[in-house]
mmCIF file of C-alpha atoms in Angstrom:
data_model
loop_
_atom_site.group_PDB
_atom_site.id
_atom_site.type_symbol
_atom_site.label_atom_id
_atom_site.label_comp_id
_atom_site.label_asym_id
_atom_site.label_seq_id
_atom_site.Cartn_x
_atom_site.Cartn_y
_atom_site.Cartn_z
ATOM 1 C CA UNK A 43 100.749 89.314 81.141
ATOM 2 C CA UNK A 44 101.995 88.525 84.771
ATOM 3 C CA UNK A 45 101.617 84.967 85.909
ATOM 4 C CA UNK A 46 102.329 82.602 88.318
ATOM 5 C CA UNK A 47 102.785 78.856 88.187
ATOM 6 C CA UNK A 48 103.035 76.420 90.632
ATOM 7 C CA UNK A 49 103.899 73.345 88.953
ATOM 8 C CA UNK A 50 103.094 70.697 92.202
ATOM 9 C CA UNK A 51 99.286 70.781 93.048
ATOM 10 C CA UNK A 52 100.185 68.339 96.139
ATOM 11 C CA UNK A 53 103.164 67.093 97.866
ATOM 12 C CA UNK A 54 103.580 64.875 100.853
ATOM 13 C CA UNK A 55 106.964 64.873 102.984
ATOM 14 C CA UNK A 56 107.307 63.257 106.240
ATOM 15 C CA UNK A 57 108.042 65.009 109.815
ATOM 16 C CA UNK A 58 111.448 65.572 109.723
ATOM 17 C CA UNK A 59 112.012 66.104 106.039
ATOM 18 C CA UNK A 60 112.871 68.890 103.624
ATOM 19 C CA UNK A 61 111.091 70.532 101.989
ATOM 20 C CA UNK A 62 111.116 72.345 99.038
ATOM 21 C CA UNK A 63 107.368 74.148 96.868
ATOM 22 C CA UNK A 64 108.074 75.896 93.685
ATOM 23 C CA UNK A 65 107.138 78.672 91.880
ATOM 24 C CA UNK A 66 107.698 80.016 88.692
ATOM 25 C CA UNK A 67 106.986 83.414 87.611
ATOM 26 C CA UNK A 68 106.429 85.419 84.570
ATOM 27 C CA UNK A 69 107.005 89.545 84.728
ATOM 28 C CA UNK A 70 108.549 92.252 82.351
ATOM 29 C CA UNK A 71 110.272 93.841 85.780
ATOM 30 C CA UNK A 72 111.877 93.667 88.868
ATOM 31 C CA UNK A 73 108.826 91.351 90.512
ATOM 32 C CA UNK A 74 107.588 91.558 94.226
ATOM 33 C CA UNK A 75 107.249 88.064 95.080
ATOM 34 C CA UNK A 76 105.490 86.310 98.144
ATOM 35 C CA UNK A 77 104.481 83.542 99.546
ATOM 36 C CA UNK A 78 101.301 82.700 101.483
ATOM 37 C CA UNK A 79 99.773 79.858 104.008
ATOM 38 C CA UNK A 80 95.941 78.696 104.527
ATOM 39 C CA UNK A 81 95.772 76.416 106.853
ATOM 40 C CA UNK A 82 92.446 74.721 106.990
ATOM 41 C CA UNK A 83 89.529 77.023 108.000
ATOM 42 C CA UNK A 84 91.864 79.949 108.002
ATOM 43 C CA UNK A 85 92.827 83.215 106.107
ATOM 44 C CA UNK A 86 95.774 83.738 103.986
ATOM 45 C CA UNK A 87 98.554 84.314 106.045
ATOM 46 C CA UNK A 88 102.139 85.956 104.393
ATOM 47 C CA UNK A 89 104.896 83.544 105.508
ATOM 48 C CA UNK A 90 108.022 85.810 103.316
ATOM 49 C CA UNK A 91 108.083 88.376 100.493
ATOM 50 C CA UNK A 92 110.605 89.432 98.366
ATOM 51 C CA UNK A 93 111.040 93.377 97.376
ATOM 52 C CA UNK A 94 114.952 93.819 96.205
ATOM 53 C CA UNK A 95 118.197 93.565 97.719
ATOM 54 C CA UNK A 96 118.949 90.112 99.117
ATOM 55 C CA UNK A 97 117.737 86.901 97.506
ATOM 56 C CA UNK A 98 117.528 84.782 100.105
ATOM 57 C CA UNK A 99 114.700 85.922 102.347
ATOM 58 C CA UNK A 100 113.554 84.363 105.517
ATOM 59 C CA UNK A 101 110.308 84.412 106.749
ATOM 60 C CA UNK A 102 108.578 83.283 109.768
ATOM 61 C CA UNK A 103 108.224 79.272 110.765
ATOM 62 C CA UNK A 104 111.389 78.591 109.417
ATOM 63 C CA UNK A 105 110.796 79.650 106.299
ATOM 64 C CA UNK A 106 112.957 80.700 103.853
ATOM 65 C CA UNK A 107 112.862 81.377 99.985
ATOM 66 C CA UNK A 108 115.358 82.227 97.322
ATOM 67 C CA UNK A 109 114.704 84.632 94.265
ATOM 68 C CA UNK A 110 116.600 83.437 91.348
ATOM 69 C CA UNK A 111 116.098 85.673 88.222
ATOM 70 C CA UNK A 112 117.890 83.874 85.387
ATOM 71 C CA UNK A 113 115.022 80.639 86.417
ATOM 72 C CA UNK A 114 112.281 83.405 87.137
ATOM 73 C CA UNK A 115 111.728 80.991 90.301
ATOM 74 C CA UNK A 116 111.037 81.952 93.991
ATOM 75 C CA UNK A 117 110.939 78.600 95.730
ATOM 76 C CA UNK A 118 109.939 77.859 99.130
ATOM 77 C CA UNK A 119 112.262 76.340 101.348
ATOM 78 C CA UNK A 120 112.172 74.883 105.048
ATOM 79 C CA UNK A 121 114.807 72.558 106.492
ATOM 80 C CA UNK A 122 112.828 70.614 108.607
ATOM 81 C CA UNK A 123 108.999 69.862 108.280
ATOM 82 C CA UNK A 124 106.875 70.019 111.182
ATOM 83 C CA UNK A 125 103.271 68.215 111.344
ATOM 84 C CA UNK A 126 101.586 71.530 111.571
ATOM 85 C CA UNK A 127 103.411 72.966 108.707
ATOM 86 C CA UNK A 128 100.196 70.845 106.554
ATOM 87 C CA UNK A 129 98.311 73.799 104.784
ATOM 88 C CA UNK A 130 97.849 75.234 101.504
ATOM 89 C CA UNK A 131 100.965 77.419 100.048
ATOM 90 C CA UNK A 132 99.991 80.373 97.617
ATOM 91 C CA UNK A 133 102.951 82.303 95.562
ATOM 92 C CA UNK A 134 101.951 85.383 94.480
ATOM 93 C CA UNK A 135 103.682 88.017 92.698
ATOM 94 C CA UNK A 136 103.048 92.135 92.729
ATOM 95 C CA UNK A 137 101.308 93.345 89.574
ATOM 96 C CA UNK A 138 102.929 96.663 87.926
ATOM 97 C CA UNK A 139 101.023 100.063 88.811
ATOM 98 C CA UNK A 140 99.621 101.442 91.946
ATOM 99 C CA UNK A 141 96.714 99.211 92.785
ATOM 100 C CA UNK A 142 99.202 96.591 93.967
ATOM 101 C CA UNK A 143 97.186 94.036 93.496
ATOM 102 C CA UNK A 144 98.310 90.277 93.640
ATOM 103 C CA UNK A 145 98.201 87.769 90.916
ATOM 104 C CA UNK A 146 98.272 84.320 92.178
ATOM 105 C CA UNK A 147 99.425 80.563 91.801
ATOM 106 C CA UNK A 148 97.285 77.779 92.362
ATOM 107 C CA UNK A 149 98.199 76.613 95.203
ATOM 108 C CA UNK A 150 100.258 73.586 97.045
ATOM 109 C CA UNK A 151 98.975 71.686 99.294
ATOM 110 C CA UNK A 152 101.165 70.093 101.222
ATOM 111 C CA UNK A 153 100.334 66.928 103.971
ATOM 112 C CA UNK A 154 103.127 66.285 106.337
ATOM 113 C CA UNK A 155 103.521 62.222 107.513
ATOM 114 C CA UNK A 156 104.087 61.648 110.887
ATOM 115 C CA UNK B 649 98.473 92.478 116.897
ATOM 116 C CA UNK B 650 95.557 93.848 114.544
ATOM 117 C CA UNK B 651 93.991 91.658 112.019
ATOM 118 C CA UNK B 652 91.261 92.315 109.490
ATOM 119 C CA UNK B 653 87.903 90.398 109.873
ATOM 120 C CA UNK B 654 85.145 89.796 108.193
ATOM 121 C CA UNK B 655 81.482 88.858 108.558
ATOM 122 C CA UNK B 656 79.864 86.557 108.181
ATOM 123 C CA UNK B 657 82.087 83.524 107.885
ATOM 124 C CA UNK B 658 79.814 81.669 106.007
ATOM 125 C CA UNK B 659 76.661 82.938 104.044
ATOM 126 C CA UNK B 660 74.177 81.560 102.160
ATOM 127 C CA UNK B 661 71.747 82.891 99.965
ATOM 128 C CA UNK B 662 69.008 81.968 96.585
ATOM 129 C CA UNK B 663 70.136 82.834 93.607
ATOM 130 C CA UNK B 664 69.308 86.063 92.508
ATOM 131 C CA UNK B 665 69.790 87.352 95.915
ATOM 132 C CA UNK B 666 71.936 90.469 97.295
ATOM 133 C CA UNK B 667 74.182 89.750 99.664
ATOM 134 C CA UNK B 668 76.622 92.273 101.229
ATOM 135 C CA UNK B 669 80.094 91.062 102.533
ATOM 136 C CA UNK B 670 81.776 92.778 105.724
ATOM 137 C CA UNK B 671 84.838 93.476 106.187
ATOM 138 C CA UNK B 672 86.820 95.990 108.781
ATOM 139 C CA UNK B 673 90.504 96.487 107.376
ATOM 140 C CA UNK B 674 92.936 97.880 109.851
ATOM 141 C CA UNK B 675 92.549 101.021 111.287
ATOM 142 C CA UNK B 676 95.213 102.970 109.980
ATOM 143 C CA UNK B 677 95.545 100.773 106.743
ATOM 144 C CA UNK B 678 95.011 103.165 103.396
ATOM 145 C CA UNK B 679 94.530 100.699 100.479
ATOM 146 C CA UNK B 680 91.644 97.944 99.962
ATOM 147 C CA UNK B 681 91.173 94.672 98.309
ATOM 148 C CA UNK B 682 88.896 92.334 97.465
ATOM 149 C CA UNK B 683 89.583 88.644 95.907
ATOM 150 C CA UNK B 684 87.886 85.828 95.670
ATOM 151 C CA UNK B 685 89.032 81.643 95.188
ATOM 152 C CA UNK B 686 86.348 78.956 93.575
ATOM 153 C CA UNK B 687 86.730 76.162 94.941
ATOM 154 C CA UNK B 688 90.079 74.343 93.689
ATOM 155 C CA UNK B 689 90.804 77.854 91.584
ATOM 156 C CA UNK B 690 93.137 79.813 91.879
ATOM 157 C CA UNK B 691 92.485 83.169 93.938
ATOM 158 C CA UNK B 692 91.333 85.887 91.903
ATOM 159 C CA UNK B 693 91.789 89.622 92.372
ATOM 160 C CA UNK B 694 88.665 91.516 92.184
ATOM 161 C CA UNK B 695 88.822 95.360 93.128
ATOM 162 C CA UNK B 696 91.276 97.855 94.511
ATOM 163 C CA UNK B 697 89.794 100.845 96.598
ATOM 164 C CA UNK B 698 92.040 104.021 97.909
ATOM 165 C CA UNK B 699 90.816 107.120 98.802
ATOM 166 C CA UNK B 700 87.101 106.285 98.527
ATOM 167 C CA UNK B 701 87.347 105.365 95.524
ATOM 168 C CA UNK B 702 87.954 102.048 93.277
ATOM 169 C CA UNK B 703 91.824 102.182 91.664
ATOM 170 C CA UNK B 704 91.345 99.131 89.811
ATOM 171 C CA UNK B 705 88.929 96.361 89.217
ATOM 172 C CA UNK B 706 89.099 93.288 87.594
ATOM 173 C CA UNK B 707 86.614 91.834 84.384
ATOM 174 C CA UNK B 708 85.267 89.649 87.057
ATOM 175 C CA UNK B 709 83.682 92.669 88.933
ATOM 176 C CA UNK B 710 81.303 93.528 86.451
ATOM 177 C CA UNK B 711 78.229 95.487 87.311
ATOM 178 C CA UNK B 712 76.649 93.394 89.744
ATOM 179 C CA UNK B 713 79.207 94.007 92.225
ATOM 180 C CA UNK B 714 79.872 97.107 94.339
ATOM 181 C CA UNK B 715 82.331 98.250 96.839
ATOM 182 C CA UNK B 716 81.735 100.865 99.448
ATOM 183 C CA UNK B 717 83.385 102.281 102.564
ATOM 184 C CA UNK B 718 80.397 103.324 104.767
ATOM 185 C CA UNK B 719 82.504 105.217 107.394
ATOM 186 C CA UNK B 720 86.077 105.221 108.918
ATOM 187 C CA UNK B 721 85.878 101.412 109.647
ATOM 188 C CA UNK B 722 83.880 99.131 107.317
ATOM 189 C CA UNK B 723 84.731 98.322 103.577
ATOM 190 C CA UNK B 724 81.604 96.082 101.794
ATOM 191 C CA UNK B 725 81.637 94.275 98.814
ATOM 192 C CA UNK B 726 78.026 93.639 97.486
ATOM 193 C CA UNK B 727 76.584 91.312 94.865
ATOM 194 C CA UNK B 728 73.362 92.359 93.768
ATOM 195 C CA UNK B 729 71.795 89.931 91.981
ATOM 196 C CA UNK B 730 73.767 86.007 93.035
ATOM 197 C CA UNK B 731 74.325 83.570 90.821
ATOM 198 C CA UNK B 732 75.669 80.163 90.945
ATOM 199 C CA UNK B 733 79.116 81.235 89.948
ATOM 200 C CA UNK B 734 79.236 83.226 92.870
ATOM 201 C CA UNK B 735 79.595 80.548 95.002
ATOM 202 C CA UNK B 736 83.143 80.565 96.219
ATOM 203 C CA UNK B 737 85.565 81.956 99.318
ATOM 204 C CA UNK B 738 85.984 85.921 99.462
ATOM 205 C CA UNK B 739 88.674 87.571 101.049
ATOM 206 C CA UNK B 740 89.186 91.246 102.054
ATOM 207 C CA UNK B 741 92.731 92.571 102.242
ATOM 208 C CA UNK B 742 94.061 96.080 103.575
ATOM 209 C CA UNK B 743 97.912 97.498 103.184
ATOM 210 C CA UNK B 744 99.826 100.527 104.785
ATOM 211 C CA UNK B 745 101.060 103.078 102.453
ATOM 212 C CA UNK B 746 104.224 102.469 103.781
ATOM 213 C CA UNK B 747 104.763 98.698 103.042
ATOM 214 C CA UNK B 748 104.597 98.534 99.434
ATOM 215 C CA UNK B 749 102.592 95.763 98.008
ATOM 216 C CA UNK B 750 102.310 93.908 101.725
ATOM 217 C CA UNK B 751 98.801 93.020 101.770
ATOM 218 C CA UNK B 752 97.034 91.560 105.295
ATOM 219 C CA UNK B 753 94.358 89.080 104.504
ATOM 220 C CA UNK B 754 90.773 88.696 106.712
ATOM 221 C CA UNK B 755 89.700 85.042 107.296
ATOM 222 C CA UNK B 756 87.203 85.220 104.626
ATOM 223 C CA UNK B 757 83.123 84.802 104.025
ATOM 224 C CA UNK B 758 82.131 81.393 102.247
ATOM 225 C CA UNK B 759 79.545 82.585 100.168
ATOM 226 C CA UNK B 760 76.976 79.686 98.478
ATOM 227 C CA UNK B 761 74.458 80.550 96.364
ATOM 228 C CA UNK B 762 71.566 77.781 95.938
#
């Protein structure tokens, strides 16, 4: 069965920092991959996704993430943390079939340090 | 830029109550979601709806839920009878044919059932 696992339930970086939020997936094929922000009080918004071709995607808010099929990982990358960057991070992958529906991770929550 | 909503944000109801969930996709969006995240859970996929009809559906959405498109605009999700379990964040989502798997997520409705 499809799954998704984010292994950190909460990280904390300071302004200024890297940052890095992983994501491990499990899928028989090719996997659509995404990732999603909540920020507090908000909906789910998509920050990247991955279909096929290039495995380095970028996304918006400096956002970036890098499909690596041998680790079956799509980790979330951003050079440079920004306070308002604290939110909730969702990976998500495409299930199989044509009801495209999303199976999810947990979550990260993330709190940035000024 | 066009969004999905929903109404209300926040909703509460006795148990054993029906509530009905609002939500208007956008307009020119063909497929329809619903999912739902307890509190400190994971989100959860609940139904898929295309062409007036449900395309998948989840053992969550057992028979005391219902989905309906009314007219050109609204999609509902309904729960007829609440129970405690209920109680959690619900979240519409709408996708173009033409974007594969890209779903666009309303705000959501806190539901709490008393």
């Amino acid at each position: 069965a499809q799954s998704v696992t984010q292994p950190d339930i909460h990280i904390t970086v300071s302004e200024g920092a890297s940052l890095e939020l992983r994501c491990n997936y499990s899928y028989g094929a090719t996997p659509y991959l995404f990732w999603y922000v909540q920020s507090p009080g908000q909906g789910l918004q998509l920050l990247l996704k991955y279909f096929s071709g290039d495995t380095l995607v970028q996304g918006i808010k400096g956002f970036e993430a890098e499909f690596k099929r041998s680790q079956s990982s799509f980790n979330l990358r951003k050079p440079s943390v920004h306070w308002s960057d604290a939110a909730e991070y969702f990976c998500a992958v495409g299930a199989a079939g044509n009801n495209r529906k999303l199976i999810w991770g947990l979550g990260t929550s993330l709190a940035v340090n000024p | 830029e066009p969004e999905v909503t929903q109404t209300p944000s926040h909703q509460v109801t006795q148990m054993g109550q029906e509530v009905i969930l609002r939500c208007v996709p956008i307009s020119n969006h063909l497929y329809f979601y619903w999912y739902r995240q307890i509190l400190g859970q994971k989100v959860e996929f609940l139904v898929s709806f295309y062409n007036n009809e449900i395309s998948e559906k989840s053992e969550i959405f057992d028979d005391q839920f219902s989905v309906e498109r009314p007219d050109g605009s609204n999609f509902t999700l309904k729960i007829r009878s609440t129970k405690l379990e209920d109680s959690a964040m619900y979240f519409c989502a709408s996708s173009p044919r033409t974007s594969r798997y890209e779903q666009f997520f309303g705000p959501g409705t806190r539901l709490t059932v008393l």
